[in-house]
CSV table of C-alpha atoms and ligand atoms in Angstrom, one decimal:
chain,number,residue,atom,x,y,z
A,293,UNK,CA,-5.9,-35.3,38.8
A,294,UNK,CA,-3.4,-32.5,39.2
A,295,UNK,CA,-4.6,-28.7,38.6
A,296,UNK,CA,-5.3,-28.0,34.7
A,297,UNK,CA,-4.5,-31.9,33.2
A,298,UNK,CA,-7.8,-32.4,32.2
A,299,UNK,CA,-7.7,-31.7,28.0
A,300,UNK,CA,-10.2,-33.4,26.4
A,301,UNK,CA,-11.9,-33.6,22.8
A,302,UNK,CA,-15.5,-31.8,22.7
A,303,UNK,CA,-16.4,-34.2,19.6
A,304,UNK,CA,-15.3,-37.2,18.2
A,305,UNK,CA,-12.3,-36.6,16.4
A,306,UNK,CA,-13.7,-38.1,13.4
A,307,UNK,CA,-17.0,-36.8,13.6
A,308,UNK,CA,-15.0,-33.0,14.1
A,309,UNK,CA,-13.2,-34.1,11.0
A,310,UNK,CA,-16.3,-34.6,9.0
A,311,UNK,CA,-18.1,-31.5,10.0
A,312,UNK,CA,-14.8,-29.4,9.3
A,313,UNK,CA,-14.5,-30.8,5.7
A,314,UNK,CA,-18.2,-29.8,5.3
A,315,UNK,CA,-18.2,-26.4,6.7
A,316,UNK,CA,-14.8,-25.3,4.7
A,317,UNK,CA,-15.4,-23.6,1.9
A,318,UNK,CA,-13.5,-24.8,-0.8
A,319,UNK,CA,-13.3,-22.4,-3.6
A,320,UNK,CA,-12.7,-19.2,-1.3
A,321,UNK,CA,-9.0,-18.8,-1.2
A,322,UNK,CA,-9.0,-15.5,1.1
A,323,UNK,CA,-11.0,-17.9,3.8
A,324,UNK,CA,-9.1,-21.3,3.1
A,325,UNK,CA,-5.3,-19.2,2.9
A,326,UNK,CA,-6.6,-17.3,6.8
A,327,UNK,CA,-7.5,-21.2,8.0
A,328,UNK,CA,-4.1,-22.7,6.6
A,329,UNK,CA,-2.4,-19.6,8.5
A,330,UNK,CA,-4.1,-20.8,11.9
A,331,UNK,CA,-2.9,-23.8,11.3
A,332,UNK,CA,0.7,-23.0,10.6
A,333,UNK,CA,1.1,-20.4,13.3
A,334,UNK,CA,-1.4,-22.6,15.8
A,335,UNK,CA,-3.4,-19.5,16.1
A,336,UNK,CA,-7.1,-19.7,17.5
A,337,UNK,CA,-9.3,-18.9,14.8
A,338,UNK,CA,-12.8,-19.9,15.3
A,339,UNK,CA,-12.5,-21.8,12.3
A,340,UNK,CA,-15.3,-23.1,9.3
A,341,UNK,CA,-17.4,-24.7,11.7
A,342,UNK,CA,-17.7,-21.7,14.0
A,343,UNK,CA,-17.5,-19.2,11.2
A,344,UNK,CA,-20.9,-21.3,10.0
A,345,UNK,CA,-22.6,-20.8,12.8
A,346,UNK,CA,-21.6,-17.1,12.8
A,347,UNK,CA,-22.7,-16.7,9.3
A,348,UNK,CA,-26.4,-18.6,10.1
A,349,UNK,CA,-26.9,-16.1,13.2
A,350,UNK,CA,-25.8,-12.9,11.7
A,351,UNK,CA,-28.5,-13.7,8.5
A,352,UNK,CA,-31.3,-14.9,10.8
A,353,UNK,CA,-31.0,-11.3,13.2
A,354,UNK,CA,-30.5,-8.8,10.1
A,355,UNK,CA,-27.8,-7.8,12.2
A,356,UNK,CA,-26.2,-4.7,10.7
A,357,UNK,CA,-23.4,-4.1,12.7
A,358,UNK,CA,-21.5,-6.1,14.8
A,359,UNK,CA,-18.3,-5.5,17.3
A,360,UNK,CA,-16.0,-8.1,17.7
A,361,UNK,CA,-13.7,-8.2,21.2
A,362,UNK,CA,-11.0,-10.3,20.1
A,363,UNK,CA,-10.4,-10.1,16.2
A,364,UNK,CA,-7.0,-11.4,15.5
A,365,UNK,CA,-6.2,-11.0,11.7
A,366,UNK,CA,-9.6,-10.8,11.3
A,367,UNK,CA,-11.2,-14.7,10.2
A,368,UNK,CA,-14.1,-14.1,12.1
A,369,UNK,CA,-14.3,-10.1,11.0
A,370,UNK,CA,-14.6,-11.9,7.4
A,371,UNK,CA,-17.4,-13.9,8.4
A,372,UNK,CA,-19.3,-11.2,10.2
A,373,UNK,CA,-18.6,-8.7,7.1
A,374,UNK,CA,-19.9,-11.1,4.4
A,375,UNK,CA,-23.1,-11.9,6.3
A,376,UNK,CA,-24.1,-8.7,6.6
A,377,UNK,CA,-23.6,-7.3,3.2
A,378,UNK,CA,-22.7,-3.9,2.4
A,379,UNK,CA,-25.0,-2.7,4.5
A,380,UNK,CA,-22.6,-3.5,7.4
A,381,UNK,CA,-20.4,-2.4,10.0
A,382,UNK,CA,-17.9,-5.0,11.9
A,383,UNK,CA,-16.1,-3.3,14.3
A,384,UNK,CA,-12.5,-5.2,14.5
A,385,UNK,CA,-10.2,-5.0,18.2
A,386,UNK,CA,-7.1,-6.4,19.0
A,387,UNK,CA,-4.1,-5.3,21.0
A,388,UNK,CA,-1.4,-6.6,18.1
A,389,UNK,CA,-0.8,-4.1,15.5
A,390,UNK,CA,0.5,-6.9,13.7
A,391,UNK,CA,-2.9,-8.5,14.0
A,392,UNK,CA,-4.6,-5.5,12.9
A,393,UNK,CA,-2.2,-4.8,9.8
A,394,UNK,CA,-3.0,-8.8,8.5
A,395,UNK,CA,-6.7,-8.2,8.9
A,396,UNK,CA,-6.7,-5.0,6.7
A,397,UNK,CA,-4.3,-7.0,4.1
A,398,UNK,CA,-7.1,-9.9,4.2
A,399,UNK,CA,-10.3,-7.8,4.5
A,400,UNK,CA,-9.2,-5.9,1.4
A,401,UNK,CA,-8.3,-8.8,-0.6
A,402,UNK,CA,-11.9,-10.1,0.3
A,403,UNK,CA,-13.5,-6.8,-0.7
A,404,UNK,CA,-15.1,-5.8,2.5
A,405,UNK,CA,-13.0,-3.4,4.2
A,406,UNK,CA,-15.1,-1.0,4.2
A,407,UNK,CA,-17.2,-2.9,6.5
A,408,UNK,CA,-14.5,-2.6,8.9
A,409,UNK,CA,-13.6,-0.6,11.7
A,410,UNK,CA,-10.9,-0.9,13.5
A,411,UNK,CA,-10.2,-0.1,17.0
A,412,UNK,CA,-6.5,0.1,19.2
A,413,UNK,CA,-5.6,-1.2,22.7
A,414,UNK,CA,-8.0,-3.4,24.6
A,415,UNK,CA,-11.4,-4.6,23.6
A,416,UNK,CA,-13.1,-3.6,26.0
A,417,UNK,CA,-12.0,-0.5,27.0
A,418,UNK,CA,-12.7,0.4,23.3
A,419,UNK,CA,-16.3,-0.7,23.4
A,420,UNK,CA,-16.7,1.2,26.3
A,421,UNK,CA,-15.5,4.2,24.5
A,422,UNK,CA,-17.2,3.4,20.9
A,423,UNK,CA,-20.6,4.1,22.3
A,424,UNK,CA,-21.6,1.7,19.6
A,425,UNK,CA,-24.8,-0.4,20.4
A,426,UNK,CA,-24.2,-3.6,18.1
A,427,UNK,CA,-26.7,-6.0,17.0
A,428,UNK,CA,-23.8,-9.0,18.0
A,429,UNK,CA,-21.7,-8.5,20.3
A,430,UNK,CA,-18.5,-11.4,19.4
A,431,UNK,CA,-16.1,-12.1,22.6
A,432,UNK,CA,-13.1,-14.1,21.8
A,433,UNK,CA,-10.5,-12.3,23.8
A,434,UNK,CA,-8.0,-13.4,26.9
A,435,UNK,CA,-10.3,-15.9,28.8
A,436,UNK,CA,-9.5,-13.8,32.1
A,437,UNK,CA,-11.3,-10.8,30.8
A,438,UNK,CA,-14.9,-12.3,29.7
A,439,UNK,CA,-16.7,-11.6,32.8
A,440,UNK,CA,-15.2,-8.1,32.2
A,441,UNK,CA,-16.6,-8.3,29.2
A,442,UNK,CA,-19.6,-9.2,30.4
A,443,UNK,CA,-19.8,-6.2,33.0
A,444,UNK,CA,-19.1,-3.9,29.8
A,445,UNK,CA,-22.1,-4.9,27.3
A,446,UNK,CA,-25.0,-6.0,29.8
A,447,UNK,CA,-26.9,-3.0,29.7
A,448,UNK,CA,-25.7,-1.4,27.0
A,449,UNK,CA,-27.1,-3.8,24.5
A,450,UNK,CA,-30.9,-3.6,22.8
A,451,UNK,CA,-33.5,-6.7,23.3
A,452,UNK,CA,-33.1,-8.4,20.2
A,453,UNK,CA,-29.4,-8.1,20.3
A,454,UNK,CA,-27.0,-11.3,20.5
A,455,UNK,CA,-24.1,-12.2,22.6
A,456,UNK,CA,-21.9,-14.8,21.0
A,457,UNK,CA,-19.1,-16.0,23.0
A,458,UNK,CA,-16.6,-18.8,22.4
A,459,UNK,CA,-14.6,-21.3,23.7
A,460,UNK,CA,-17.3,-21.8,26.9
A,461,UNK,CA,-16.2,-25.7,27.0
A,462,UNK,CA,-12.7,-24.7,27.3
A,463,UNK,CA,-10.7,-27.5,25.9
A,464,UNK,CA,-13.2,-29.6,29.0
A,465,UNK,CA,-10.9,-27.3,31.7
A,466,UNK,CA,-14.6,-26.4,32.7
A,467,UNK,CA,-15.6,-30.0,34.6
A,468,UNK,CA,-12.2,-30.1,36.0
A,469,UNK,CA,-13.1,-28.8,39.7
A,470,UNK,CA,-9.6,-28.2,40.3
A,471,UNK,CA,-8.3,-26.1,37.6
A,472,UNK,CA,-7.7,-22.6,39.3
A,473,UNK,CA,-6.0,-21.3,35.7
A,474,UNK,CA,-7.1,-17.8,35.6
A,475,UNK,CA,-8.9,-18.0,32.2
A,476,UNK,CA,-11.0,-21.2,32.9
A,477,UNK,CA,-12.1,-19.4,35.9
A,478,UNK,CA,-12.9,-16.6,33.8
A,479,UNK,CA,-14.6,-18.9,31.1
A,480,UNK,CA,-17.1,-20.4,34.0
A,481,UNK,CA,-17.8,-16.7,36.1
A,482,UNK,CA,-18.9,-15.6,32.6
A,483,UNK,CA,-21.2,-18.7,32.2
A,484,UNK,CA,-21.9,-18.3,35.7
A,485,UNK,CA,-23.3,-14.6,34.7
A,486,UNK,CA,-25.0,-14.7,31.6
A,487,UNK,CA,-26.7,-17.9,32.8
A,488,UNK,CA,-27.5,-15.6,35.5
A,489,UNK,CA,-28.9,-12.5,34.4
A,490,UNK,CA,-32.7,-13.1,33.5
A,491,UNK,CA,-32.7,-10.8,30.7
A,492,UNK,CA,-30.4,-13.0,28.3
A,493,UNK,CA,-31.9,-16.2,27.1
A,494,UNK,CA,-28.5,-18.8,26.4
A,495,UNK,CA,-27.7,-21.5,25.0
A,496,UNK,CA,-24.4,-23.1,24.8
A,497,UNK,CA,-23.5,-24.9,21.6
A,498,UNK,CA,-20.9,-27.8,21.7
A,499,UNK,CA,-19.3,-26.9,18.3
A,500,UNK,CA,-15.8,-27.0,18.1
A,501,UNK,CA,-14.5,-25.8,21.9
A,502,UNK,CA,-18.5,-24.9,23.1
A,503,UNK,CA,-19.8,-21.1,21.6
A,504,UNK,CA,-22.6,-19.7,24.2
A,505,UNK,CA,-25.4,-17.7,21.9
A,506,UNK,CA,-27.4,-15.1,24.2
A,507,UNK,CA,-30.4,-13.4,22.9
A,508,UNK,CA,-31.3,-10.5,25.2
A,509,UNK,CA,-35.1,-10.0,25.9
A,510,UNK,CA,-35.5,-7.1,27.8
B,138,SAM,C1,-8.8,-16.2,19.9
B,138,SAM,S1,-8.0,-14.9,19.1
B,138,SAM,C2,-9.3,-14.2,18.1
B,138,SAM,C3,-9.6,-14.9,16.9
B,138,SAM,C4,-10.7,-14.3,16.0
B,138,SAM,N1,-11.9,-14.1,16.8
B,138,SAM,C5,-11.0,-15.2,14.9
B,138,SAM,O1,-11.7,-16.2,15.0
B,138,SAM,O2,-10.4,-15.0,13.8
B,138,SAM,C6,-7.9,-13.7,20.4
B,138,SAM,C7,-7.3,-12.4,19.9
B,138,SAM,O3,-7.7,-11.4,20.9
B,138,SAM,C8,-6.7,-10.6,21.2
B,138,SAM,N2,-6.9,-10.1,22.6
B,138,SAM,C9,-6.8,-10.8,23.7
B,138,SAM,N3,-7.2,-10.1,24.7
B,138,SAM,C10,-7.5,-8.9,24.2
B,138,SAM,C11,-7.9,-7.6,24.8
B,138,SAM,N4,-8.2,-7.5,26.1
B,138,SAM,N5,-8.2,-6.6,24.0
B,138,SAM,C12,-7.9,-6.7,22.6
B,138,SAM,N6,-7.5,-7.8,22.0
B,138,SAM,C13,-7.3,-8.9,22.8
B,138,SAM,C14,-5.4,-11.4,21.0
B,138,SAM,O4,-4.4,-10.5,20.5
B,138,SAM,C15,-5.8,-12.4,19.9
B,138,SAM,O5,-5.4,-11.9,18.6
């Protein structure tokens, strides 16, 4: 097989249908007019499946504030603002304006900017400079830069805090031996460290393209 073929579908493609149909939310235009947008522009929202999961995770931990690496126009902001309540802070990154000027447009129309903060540049850079010690910490940046990621929130987050992180099944990339592609590399040193690293307690969820969920303990 040559170097990065191997594409492959984490679920049944019928059974993925299903699930999607289920977890979309039919009578919430701001979420179901972000999803058609992914679709049209074939950008990589995490989508209603993912978005669930988000949702279940952010209620169980009482999380009250939350910083995303990797926001885009803010889909997964939205999910992470509404789970917490008003009560929250989301902190939003991404290095396109343009992103950053559709997420206030759809966080307003939702009614929870004011959940929102929003940061310039790189994700992780501004993480490092927030000094903010979320409850989640979200990564869905550049695949390259999760171990960086990794190196950046380690010890600066609380036991009880959660690490979600997604795409860690990488389109299947991640059993192909041979794929050198910087970001799969990036996607397996990251599993290769928080799997790792004693004081994080992982699991890795094959929901849409695999989302790792790390509890830390100590
Ligand atoms: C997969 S998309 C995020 C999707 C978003 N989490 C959602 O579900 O709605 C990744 C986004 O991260 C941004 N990005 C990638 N690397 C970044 C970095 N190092 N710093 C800030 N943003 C970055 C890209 O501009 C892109 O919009």
């Amino acid at each position: 097989m040559a170097d990065g073929m191997i594409r492959m579908d984490i679920i049944n493609p019928y059974i993925d249908a299903y699930l999607t149909q289920l977890a979309v939310s039919k009578d919430d235009e701001v979420l179901l007019e972000m999803e058609a947008v992914g679709i049209e522009k074939d950008f990589p929202i995490v989508g209603p499946q993912v978005g669930r999961l988000l949702q279940v995770l952010t209620l169980l931990s009482r999380a009250k504030t939350v910083f995303e690496l990797g926001s885009g126009y803010g889909y997964s902001t939205l999910w992470f603002a509404r789970a917490m309540g008003p009560e929250g802070v989301v902190h939003h990154t991404d290095l396109s304006g343009e992103n950053r000027t559709k997420a206030r447009e759809y966080l307003t129309c939702a009614g929870v900017i004011d959940r929102v903060r929003f940061h310039e540049g790189d994700a992780v850079e501004a993480f490092k400079k927030s000094g903010v010690t979320p409850d989640i910490l979200f990564m869905d940046i550049d695949k390259e830069q999760y171990p960086a990621g990794y190196e950046a929130f380690k010890d600066r987050l609380n036991p009880g805090a959660l690490v979600i992180v997604d795409n860690l099944l990488w389109d299947g990339r991640v059993i192909d031996m041979k794929n050198t592609e910087k970001s799969t590399l990036g996607v397996k040193r990251y599993t290769d460290l928080i799997l790792a690293d004693k004081r994080f307690v992982t699991t890795i969820v094959p929901v849409r393209d695999g989302v790792a969920v790390s509890l830390k303990t100590s």
